[in-house]
Structure formats: structure tokens, C-alpha cells
Tab-separated table of C-alpha atoms in Angstrom:
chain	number	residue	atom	x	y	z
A	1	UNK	CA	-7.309	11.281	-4.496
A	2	UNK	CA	-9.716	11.793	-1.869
A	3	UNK	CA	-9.285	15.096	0.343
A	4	UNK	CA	-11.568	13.762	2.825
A	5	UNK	CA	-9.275	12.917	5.981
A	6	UNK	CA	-10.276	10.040	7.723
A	7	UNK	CA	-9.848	9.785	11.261
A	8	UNK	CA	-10.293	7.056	13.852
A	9	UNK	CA	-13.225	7.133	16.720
A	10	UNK	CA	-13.315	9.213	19.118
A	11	UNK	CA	-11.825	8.471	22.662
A	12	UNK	CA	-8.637	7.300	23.807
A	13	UNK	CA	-6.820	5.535	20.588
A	14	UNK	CA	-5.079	3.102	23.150
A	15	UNK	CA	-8.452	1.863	24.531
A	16	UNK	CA	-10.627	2.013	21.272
A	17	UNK	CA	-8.962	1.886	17.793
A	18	UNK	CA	-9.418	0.013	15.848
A	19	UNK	CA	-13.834	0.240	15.776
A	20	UNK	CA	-15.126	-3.205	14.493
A	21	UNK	CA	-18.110	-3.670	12.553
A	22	UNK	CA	-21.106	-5.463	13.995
A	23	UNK	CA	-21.611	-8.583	11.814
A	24	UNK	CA	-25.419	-8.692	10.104
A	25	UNK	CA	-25.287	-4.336	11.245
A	26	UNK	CA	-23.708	-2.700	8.129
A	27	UNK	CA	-22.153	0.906	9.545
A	28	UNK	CA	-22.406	0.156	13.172
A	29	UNK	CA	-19.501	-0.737	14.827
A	30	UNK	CA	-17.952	-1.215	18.556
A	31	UNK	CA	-14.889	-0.178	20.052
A	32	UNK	CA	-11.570	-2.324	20.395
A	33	UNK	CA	-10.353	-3.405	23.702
A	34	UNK	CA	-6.903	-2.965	24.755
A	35	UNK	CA	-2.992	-2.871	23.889
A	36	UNK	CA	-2.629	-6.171	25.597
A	37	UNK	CA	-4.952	-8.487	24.187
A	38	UNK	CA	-3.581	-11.239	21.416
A	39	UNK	CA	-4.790	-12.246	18.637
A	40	UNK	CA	-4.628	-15.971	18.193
A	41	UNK	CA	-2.901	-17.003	15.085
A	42	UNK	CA	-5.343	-19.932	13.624
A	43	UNK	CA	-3.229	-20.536	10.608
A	44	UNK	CA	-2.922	-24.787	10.058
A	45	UNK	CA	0.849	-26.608	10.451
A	46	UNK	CA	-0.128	-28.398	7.285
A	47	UNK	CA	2.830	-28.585	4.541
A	48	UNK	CA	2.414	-25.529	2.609
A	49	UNK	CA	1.168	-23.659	5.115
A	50	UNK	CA	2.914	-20.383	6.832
A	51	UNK	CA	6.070	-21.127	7.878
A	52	UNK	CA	7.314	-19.537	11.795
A	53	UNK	CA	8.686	-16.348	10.112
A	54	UNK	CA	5.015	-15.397	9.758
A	55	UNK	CA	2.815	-16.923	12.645
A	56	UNK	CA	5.220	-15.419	15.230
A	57	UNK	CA	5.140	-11.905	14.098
A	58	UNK	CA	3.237	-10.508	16.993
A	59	UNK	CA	-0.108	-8.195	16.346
A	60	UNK	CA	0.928	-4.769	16.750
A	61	UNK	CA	-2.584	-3.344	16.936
A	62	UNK	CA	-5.611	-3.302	19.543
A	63	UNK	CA	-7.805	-6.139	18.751
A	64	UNK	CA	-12.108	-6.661	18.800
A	65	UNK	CA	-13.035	-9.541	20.726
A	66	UNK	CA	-13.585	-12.243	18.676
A	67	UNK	CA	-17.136	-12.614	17.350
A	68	UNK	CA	-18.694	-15.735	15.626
A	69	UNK	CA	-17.420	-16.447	12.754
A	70	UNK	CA	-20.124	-15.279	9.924
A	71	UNK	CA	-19.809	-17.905	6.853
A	72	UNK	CA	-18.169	-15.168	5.242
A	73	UNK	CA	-15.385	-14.750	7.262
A	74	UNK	CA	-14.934	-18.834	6.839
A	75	UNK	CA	-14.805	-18.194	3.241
A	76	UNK	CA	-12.180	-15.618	3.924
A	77	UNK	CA	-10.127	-18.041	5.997
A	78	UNK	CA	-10.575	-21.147	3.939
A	79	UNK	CA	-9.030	-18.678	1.266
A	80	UNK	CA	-6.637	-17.563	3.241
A	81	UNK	CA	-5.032	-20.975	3.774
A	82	UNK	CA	-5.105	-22.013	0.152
A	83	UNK	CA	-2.828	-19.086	-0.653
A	84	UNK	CA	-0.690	-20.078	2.667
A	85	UNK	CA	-0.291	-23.868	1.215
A	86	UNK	CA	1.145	-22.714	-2.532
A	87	UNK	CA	2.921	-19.450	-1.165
A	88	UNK	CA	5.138	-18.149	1.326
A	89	UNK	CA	4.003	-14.739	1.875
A	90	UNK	CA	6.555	-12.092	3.534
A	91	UNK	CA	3.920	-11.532	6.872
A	92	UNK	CA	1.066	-12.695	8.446
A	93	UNK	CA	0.021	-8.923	7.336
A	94	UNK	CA	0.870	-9.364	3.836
A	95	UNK	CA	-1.033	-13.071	3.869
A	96	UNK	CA	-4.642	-11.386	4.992
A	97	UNK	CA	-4.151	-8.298	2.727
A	98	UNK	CA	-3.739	-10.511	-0.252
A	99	UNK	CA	-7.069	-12.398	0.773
A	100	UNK	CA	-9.229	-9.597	1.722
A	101	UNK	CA	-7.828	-7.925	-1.759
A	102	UNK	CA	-8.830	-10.825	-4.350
A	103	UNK	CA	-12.614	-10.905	-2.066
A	104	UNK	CA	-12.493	-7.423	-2.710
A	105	UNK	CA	-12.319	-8.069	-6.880
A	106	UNK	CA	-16.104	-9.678	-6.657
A	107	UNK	CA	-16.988	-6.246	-5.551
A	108	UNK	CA	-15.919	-4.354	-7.479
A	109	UNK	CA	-19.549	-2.526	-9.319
A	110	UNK	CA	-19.531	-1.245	-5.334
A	111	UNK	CA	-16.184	0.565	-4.475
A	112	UNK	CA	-14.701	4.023	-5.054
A	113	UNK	CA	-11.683	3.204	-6.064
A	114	UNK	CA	-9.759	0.565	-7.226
A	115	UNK	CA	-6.809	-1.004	-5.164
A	116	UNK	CA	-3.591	-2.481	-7.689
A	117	UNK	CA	-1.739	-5.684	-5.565
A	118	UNK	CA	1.841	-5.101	-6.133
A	119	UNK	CA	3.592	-8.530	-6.151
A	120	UNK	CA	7.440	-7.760	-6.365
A	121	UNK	CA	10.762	-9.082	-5.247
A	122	UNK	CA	14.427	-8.255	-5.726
A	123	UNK	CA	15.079	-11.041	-7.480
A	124	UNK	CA	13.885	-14.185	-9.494
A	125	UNK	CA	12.052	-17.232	-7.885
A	126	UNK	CA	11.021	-15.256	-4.886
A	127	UNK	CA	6.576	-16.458	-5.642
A	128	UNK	CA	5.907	-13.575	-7.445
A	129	UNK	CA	4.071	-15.847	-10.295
A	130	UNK	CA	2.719	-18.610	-8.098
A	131	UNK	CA	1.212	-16.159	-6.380
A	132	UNK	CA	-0.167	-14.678	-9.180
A	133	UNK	CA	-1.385	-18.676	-10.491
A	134	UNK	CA	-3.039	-18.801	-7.145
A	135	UNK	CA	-4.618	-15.226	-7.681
A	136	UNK	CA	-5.878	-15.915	-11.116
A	137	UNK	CA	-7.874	-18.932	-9.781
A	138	UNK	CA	-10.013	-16.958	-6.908
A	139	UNK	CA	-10.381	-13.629	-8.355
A	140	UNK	CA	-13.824	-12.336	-10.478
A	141	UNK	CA	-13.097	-12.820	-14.047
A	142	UNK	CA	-9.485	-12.882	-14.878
A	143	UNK	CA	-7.912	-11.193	-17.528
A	144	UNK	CA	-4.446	-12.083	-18.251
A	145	UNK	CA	-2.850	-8.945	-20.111
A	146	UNK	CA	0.458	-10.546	-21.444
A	147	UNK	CA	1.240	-9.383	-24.937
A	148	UNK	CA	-2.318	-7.928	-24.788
A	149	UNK	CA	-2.399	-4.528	-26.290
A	150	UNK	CA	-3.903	-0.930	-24.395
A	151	UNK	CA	-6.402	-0.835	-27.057
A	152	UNK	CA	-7.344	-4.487	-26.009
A	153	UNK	CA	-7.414	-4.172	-22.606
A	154	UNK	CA	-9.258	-0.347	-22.933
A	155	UNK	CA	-12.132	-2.778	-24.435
A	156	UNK	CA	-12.487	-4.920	-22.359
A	157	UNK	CA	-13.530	-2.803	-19.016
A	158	UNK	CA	-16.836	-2.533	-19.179
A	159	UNK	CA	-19.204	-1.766	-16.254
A	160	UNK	CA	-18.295	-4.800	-14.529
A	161	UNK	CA	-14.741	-4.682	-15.296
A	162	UNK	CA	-12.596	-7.750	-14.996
A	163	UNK	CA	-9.608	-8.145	-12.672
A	164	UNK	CA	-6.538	-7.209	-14.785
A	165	UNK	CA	-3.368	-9.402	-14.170
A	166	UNK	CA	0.136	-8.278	-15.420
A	167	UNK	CA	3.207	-10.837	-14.869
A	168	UNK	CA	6.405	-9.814	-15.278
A	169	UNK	CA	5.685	-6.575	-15.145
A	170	UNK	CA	9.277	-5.024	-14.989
A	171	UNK	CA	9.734	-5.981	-18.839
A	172	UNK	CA	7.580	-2.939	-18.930
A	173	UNK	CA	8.376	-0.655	-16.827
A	174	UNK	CA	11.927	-1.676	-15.844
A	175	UNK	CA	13.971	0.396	-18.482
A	176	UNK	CA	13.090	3.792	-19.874
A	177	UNK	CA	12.629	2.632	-23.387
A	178	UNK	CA	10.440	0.025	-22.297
A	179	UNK	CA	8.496	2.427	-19.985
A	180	UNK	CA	7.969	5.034	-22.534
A	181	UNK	CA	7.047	2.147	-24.937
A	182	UNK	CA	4.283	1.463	-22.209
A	183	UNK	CA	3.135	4.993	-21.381
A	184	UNK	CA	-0.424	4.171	-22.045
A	185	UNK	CA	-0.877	0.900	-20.008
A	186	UNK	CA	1.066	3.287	-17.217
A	187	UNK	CA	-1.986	6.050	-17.851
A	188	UNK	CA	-4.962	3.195	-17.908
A	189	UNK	CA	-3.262	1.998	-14.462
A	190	UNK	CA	-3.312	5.276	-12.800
A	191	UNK	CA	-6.322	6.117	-14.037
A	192	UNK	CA	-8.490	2.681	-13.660
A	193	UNK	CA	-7.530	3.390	-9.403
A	194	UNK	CA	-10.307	5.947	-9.384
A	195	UNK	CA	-14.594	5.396	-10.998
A	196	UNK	CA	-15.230	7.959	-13.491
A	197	UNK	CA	-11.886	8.862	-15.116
A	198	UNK	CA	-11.959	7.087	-18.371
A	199	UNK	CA	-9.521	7.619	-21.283
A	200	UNK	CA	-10.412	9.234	-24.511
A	201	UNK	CA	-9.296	7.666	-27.760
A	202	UNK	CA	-10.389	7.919	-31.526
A	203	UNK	CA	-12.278	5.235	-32.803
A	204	UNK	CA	-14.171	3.776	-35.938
A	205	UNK	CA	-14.438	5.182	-39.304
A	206	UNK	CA	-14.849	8.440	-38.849
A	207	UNK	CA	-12.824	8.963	-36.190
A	208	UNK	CA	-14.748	10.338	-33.464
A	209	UNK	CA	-13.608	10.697	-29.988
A	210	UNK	CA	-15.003	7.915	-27.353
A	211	UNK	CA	-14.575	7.634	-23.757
A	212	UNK	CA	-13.429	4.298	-22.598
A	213	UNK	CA	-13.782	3.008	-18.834
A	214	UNK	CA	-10.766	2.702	-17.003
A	215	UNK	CA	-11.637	1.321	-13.708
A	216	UNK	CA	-10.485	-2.100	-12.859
A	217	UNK	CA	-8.800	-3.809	-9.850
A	218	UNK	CA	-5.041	-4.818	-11.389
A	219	UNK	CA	-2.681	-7.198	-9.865
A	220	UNK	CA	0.975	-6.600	-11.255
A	221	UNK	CA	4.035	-8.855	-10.635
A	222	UNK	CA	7.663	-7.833	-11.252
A	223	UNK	CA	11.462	-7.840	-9.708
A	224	UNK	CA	12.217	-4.642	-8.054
A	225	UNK	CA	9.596	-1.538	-7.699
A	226	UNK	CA	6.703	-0.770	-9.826
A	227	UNK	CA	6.607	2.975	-11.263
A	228	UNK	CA	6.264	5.145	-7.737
A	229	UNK	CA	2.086	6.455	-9.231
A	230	UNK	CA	1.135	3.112	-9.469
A	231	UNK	CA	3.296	1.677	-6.168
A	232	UNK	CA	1.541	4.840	-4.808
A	233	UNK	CA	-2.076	3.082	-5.851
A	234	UNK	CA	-0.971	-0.409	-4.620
A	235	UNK	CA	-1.565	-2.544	-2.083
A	236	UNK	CA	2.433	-3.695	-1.630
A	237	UNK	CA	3.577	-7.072	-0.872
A	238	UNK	CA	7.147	-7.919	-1.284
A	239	UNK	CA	8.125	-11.211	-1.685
A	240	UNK	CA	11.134	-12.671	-0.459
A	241	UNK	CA	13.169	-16.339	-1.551
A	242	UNK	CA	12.224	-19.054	0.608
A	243	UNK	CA	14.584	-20.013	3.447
A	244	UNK	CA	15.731	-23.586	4.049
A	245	UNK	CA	13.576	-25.555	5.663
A	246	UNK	CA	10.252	-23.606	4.098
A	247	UNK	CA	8.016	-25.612	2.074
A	248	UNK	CA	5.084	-25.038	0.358
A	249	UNK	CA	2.656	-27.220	-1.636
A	250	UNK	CA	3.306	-27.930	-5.621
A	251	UNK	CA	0.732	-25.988	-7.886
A	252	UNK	CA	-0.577	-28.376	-10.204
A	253	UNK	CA	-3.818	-26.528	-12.120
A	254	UNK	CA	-5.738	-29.800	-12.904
A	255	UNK	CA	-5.414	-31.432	-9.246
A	256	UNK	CA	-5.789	-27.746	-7.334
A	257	UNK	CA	-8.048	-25.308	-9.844
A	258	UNK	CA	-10.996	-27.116	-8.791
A	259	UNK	CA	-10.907	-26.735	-5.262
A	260	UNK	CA	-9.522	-22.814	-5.909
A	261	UNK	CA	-12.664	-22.412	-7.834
A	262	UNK	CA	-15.212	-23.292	-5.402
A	263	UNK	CA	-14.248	-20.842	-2.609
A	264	UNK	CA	-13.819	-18.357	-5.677
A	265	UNK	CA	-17.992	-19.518	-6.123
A	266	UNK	CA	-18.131	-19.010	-2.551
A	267	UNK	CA	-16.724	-15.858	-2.292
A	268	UNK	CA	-18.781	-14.511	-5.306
A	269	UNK	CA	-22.146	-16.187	-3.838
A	270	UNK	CA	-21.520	-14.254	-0.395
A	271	UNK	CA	-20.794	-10.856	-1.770
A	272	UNK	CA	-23.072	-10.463	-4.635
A	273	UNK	CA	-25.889	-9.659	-2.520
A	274	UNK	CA	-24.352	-7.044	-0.239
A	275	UNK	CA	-23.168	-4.890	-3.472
A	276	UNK	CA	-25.290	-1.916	-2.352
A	277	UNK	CA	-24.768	-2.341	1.084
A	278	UNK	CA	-20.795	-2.462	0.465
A	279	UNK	CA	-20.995	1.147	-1.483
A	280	UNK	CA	-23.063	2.666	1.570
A	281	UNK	CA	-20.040	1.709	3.747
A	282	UNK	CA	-17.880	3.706	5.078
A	283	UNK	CA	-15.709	2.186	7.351
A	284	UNK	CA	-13.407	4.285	10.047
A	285	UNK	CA	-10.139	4.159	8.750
A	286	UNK	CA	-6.507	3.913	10.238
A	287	UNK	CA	-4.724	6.020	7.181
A	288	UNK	CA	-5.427	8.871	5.715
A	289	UNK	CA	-5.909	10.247	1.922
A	290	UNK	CA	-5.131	7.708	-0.746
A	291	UNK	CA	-3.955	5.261	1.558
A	292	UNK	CA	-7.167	5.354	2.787
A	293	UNK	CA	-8.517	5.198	-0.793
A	294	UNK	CA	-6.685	1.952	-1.725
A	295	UNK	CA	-7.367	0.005	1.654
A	296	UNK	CA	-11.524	1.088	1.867
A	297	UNK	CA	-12.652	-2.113	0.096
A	298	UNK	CA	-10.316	-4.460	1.933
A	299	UNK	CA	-11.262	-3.065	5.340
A	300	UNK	CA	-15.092	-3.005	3.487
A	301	UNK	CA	-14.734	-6.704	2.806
A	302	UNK	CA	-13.363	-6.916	6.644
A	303	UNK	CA	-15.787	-5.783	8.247
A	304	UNK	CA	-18.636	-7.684	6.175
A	305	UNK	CA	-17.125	-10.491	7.500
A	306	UNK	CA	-16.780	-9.919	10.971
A	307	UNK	CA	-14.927	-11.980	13.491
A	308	UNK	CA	-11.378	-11.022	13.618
A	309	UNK	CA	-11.487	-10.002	10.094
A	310	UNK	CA	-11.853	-5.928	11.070
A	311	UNK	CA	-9.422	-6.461	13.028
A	312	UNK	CA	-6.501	-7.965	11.064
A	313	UNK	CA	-7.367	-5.604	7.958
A	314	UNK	CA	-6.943	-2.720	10.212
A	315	UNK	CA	-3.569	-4.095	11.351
A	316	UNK	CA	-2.375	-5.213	8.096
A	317	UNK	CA	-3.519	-1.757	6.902
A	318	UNK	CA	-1.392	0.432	9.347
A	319	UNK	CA	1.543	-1.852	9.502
A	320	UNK	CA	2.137	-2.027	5.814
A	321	UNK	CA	1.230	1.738	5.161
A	322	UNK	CA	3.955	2.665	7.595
A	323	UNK	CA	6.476	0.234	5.700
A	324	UNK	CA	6.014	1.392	2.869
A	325	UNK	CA	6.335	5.170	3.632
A	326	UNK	CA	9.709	5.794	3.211
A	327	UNK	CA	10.393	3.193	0.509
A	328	UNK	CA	10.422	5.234	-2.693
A	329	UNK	CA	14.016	6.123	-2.713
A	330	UNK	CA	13.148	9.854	-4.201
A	331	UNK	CA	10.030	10.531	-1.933
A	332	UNK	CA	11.806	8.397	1.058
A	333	UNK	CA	14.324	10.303	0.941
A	334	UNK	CA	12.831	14.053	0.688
A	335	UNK	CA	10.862	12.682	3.804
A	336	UNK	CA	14.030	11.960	5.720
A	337	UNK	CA	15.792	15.011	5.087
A	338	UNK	CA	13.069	16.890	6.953
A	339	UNK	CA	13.151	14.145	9.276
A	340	UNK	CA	16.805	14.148	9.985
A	341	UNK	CA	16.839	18.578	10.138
A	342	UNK	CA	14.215	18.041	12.654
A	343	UNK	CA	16.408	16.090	14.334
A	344	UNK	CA	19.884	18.827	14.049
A	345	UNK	CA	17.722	21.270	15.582
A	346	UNK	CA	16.319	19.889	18.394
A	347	UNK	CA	20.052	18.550	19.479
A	348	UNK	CA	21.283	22.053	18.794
A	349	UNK	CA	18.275	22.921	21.626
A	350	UNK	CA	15.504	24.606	18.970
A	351	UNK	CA	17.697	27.787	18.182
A	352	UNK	CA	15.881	29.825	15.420
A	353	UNK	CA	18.119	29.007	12.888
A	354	UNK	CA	20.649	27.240	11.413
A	355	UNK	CA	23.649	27.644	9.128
A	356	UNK	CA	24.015	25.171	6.042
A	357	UNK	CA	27.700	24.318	7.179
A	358	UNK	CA	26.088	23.491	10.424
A	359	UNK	CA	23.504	21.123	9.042
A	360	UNK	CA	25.522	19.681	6.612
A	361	UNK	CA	28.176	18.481	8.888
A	362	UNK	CA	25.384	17.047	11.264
A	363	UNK	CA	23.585	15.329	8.724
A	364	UNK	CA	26.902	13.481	6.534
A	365	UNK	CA	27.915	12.593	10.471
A	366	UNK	CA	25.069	10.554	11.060
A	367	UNK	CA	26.426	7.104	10.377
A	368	UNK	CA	22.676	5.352	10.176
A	369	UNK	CA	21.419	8.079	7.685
A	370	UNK	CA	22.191	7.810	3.930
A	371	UNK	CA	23.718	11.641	3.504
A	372	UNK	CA	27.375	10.387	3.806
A	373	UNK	CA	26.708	8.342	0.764
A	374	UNK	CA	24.901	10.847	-1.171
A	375	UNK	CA	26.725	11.507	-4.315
A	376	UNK	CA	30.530	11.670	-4.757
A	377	UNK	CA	31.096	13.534	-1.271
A	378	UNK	CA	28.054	13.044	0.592
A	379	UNK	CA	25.332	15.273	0.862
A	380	UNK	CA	26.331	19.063	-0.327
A	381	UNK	CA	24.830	22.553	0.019
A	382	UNK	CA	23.330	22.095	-4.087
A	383	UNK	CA	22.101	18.687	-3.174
A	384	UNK	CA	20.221	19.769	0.420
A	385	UNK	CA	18.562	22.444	-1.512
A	386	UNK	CA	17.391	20.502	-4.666
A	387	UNK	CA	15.556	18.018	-1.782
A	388	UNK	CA	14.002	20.837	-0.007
A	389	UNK	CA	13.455	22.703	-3.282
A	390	UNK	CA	9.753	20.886	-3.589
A	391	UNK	CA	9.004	21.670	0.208
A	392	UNK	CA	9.505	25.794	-0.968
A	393	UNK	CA	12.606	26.148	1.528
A	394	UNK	CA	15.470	27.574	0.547
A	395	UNK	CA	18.809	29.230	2.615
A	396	UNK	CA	19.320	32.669	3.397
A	397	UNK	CA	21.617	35.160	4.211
A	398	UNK	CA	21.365	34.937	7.921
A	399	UNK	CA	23.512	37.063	10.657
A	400	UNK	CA	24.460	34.348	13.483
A	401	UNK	CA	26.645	36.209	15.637
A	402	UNK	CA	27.076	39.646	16.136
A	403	UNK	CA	29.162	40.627	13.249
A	404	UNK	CA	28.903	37.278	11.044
A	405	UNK	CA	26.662	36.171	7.860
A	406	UNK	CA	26.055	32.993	6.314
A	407	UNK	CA	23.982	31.174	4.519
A	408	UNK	CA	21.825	28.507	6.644
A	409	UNK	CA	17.473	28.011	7.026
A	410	UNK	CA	15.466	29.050	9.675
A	411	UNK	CA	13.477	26.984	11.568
A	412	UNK	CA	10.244	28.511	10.729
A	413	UNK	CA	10.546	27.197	7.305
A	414	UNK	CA	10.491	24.042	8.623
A	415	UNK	CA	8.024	23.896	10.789
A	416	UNK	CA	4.895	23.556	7.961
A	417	UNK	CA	6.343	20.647	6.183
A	418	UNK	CA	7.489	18.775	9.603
A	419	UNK	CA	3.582	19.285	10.305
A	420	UNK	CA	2.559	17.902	7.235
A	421	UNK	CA	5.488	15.406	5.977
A	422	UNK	CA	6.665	13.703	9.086
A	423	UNK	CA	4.907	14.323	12.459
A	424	UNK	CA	5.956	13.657	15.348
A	425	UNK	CA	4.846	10.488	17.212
A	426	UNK	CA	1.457	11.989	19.083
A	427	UNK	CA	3.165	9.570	22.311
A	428	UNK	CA	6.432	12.200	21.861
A	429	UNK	CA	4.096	15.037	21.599
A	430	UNK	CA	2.143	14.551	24.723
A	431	UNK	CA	5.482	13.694	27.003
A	432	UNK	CA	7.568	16.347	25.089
A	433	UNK	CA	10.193	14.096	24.634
């Protein structure tokens, strides 16, 4: 993971976040304007295209004025309504992350690391293959891993490593047996996200050791999550049934491959060329640490583009980071614990500490939060300090009135993790509310 913490450009965030790249000016870039400007949603009303449930969701971050459209960011929108007339994608968000990511695969000799797409759904028939069909089609060289062994796919990443695609990926992941049975496709996966960590394996004759490259671009498909390293690498889009009345276009690979194949040519003619000047780039970023890792070449792509491409990676960017915070039920729910302390102590009025009765009671009371629920009685003095445990907080023996001890936490114990874990809103901050 990358230490380095990104932040965005200086100045007032609400005025100039996100900074746009000048098209045809690789690294220069101009500031946003303001909260209140819209970005026009250009998406066709054709059958298969997105349905209201994605062309209403309103842009949530500062837009750039539009520039001209460069003929890469045509490319990018030409392949951005292909996927639209096969698929219905979740968001308008999810729709432009899943183009900028398979533009990103033709670049792949350029980037740092290597972004997984995680296609998953709770159930069956949500898209999660189609998409995947339509993916194969547009991506840079496609390899299709199923029943492929490790030692297979180990082989074939080579310096210009294809784009690994996994269907059904919860037949190996889904059940402990079957995860341990896949332990080293899990490894190859979490280490392919980074250049330069390959795997070591004995090979030939005599057995020597060899280093084999690991770095690939991997889309995976699956009902229900993905193991939380490689969710943790991903890219998430989570698919969702269509609703009556949405329609999308038939897939049929002889009548719709070819014209999937040309902007794939397209795609691959525009970016070849700019493969050095996509690893000099650096773009500002809206996320931090591997977030920031896994969204680079997508915002990269972006901002090769130009138009409103910066733009809507930038907003797809923070808006599905922030969803997907708090989704790992064991992580999420460490997170919310501080969260929800935070929250007991600044109703009790900040006192310096707190006893575990005290918190407890506040926190199984709290009929949105899940502590009620957690376990056989709700959430219980063993169970609060196994989900602190990890954060190095523990109770104490504290003396809260004159004459009385109990066990509870002080608030200074908190106050690192709250800093780090869950900060508070920099709007809150400033008004002190």
C-alpha cells in the first residue's frame, strides 16, 4: 500500500476540488467551479440504455466546466453506452467507473498498481455475467480463468500481462473448504494489485526456485462479497435485479462482438501512445492510501481524456469509496463502534470518562445501530472489548464518584483512533457542531 497521503489542491475545497486536467497538458490541471453547477447527464433513451434509477441520481461533487470533447473521451463515451445498452448498472457512478476501468486494462505496462472490478450481487440473475460478456469484449487481451489452474494463470503474466477474468467467483471463495482449496489464486490476487511482488514457486527439473509476475488487472464476478483483501483492492460495483419496466438490449456475440471490438481497437489505438506519459502522471486525488492506489489509473485514464471525464471519475471515486467504507461487516463494524462511543460521549457533554455499564446501555439503546442485535443479548462488556481490542483500548478500574469504582474507558483512549478511523466531518469541525 502506498503511505504517500494524497491530498486535494490547495484553497477552499468548496470552490476548487475536484482539479481537472488540461486536455493535450499532461500534469497541469485547473480548478473546479462551484457546489452548484450540474453536470448534464448525456446518456441516450435508446432501449438498453440507463434506465431513470441512474440518470436522476444527482452529481454530488463540484464539477470542471466542460471542455471539448478530445476523441478520447468520445471513445470513452461511445463505450460507455455499449455497456449501458446490455447492462443495468446500480449508478450513474458505478456505469463510468466500469468504463474508465476496462480503458484502464490497455494501460496497464504504465500504472502502479493494479485495480480488481468486483462484480457482485446478493443473488442470481442480477448482470453479474453479462457484464462480464460485455467486459471480455473491450478489455486488452482477455483471459478467462475458469477451471484454469494457479500454475496456469502464474504463466501466463508476463510483462504485458493480460486482463484476468473470474466468473462465478463465490464457488471459490464462498465456503471455507473451497477458499482454502483456492489459497493460492487468493495470494496471486492480492499480490498481482501491486508491480514488483511476484510469487516464488519451484520449477523444472531440478527444482530451482523462480519468480513469477503477479501483476495483472482482474475482474471477478460472484453472489455476495469477495474475500475483504481483495474487496479491499477492488473497484466495487454491486449489481442489483432489474425492476419492472427496465430493459436492456439482448447480448448476442456474433451480431454485437464486432461492434464491441472496434471501440476496444479504439481504445487501444488512443492509449498506446501516451504509455509513458500515463506513468509520469500523477493526478490529485480525492482518497487517500490504497483507495487512492486502486482509483490512480481510472482518474489517469480521466483526465487523458478530458471533458467531463476528470470530473465524473473524481465523483464516482469519492462516492463509491465512501459506500463502501463501512461495508465489511467485521471492519464496518469496528468502525462504528468508535463511531457510535464518539457519539455516548459527546451526549454525556465530553466528561473524561466513561463506565462500561454506561456505554453499554447507550449503545444496545440505539434502535438504528446494530448493538441490540449483537449476539444472543446484544452487545456485552466481552464483546465491546474484543472490537476495541485491535484499536489497543481496553477498560479500567476507574473511580467515578467520590467513593465508587468501576470498570469503564477514558476518553483519551479514544481520541487517536476517532482521529484516524472515523473523523469528524471537517463542515462539523469548523462550526463545532
Amino acid at each position: 500500500m502506498n503511505s504517500t497521503s494524497r491530498q486535494p489542491a490547495s484553497g477552499d475545497p468548496a470552490e476548487g476540488w475536484p482539479a481537472v486536467a488540461i486536455p493535450g497538458q499532461p500534469g497541469h490541471y485547473r480548478s473546479a467551479v462551484g457546489q452548484n453547477d450540474v453536470l448534464t447527464d448525456w446518456t441516450d433513451r435508446e432501449p438498453g440504455a440507463l434506465t431513470d434509477r441512474v440518470t436522476t441520481e444527482p452529481v454530488t461533487d463540484p464539477v470542471s466546466p466542460v471542455s471539448p470533447p478530445t476523441p478520447g473521451a468520445e471513445l470513452l463515451s461511445e463505450l460507455r453506452s455499449a455497456i449501458a445498452r446490455f447492462v443495468i448498472l446500480p449508478s450513474a457512478h458505478a456505469l463510468d467507473a466500469v468504463t474508465l476501468w476496462v480503458a484502464a486494462t490497455h494501460l496497464q505496462p504504465a500504472w502502479q498498481h493494479a485495480p480488481r472490478l468486483a462484480v457482485i450481487g446478493p443473488a442470481k440473475r442480477c448482470g453479474k455475467s453479462r457484464l462480464l460478456d460485455v467486459i471480455t469484449e473491450t478489455v486488452h487481451d482477455p483471459l478467462i480463468t475458469v477451471n484454469a489452474t494457479p500454475a496456469a494463470i502464474f504463466r501466463s503474466i508476463t510483462d504485458k500481462p493480460p486482463t484476468l477474468l473470474v466468473d462465478e467467483a463465490d464457488t471459490l471463495f464462498g465456503s471455507i473448504k473451497a477458499a482454502e482449496k483456492n489459497e493460492d489464486l487468493r495470494g496471486l490476487l492480492n499480490a498481482g494489485h501491486q508491480r514488483n511482488r511476484p510469487t516464488l514457486r519451484v520449477s523444472g527439473p531440478d527444482h530451482k526456485p523462480m519468480k513469477f509476475p503477479t501483476f495483472a488487472m482482474a475482474a471477478l464476478a460472484g453472489i455476495g462479497d469477495l474475500p475483504d483483501t481483495i474487496m479491499d483492492r477492488s473497484v466495487v460495483i454491486r449489481m442489483r435485479r432489474r425492476a419492472p419496466g427496465e430493459q436492456v438490449a439482448a447480448f448476442r456475440s456474433k451480431r454485437d462482438t464486432p461492434a464491441l471490438h472496434r471501440t476496444r481497437n479504439g481504445l487501444r489505438a488512443w492509449l498506446a501512445p501516451l504509455t509513458d506519459t500515463a506513468a509520469d502522471m500523477e493526478p490529485p486525488m480525492p482518497v487517500e492510501d490504497r483507495a487512492a492506489d486502486t482509483w490512480e489509473p481510472l482518474v489517469s485514464v480521466a483526465d487523458l481524456a478530458g471533458g467531463d471525464w476528470p470530473a465524473r471519475a473524481r465523483a464516482a471515486c469519492r462516492a463509491m469509496t465512501a459506500h463502501e467504507s463501512g461495508q465489511d461487516e467485521d471492519g464496518g463494524l469496528k468502525t462504528r463502534i468508535l463511531a457510535d462511543i464518539r457519539r455516548v460521549f459527546t451526549a454525556g457533554g465530553n466528561p473524561d470518562a466513561l463506565s462500561t455499564e454506561h456505554l453499554l446501555t447507550a449503545l444496545n439503546a440505539d434502535s438504528e445501530a446494530p448493538w441490540a442485535e449483537y449476539g444472543i443479548n446484544g452487545l456485552t462488556a466481552r464483546g465491546l472489548q474484543l472490537l476495541l481490542k485491535d484499536y489497543g483500548i481496553s477498560s479500567a478500574n476507574i473511580r467515578f464518584d467520590r467513593d465508587t469504582q468501576r470498570k469503564g474507558f477514558t476518553r483519551n483512549s479514544f481520541v487517536d483512533p476517532w482521529s484516524r478511523y472515523c473523523p469528524e466531518p471537517v463542515e462539523q469541525l469548523a462550526t463545532g457542531t
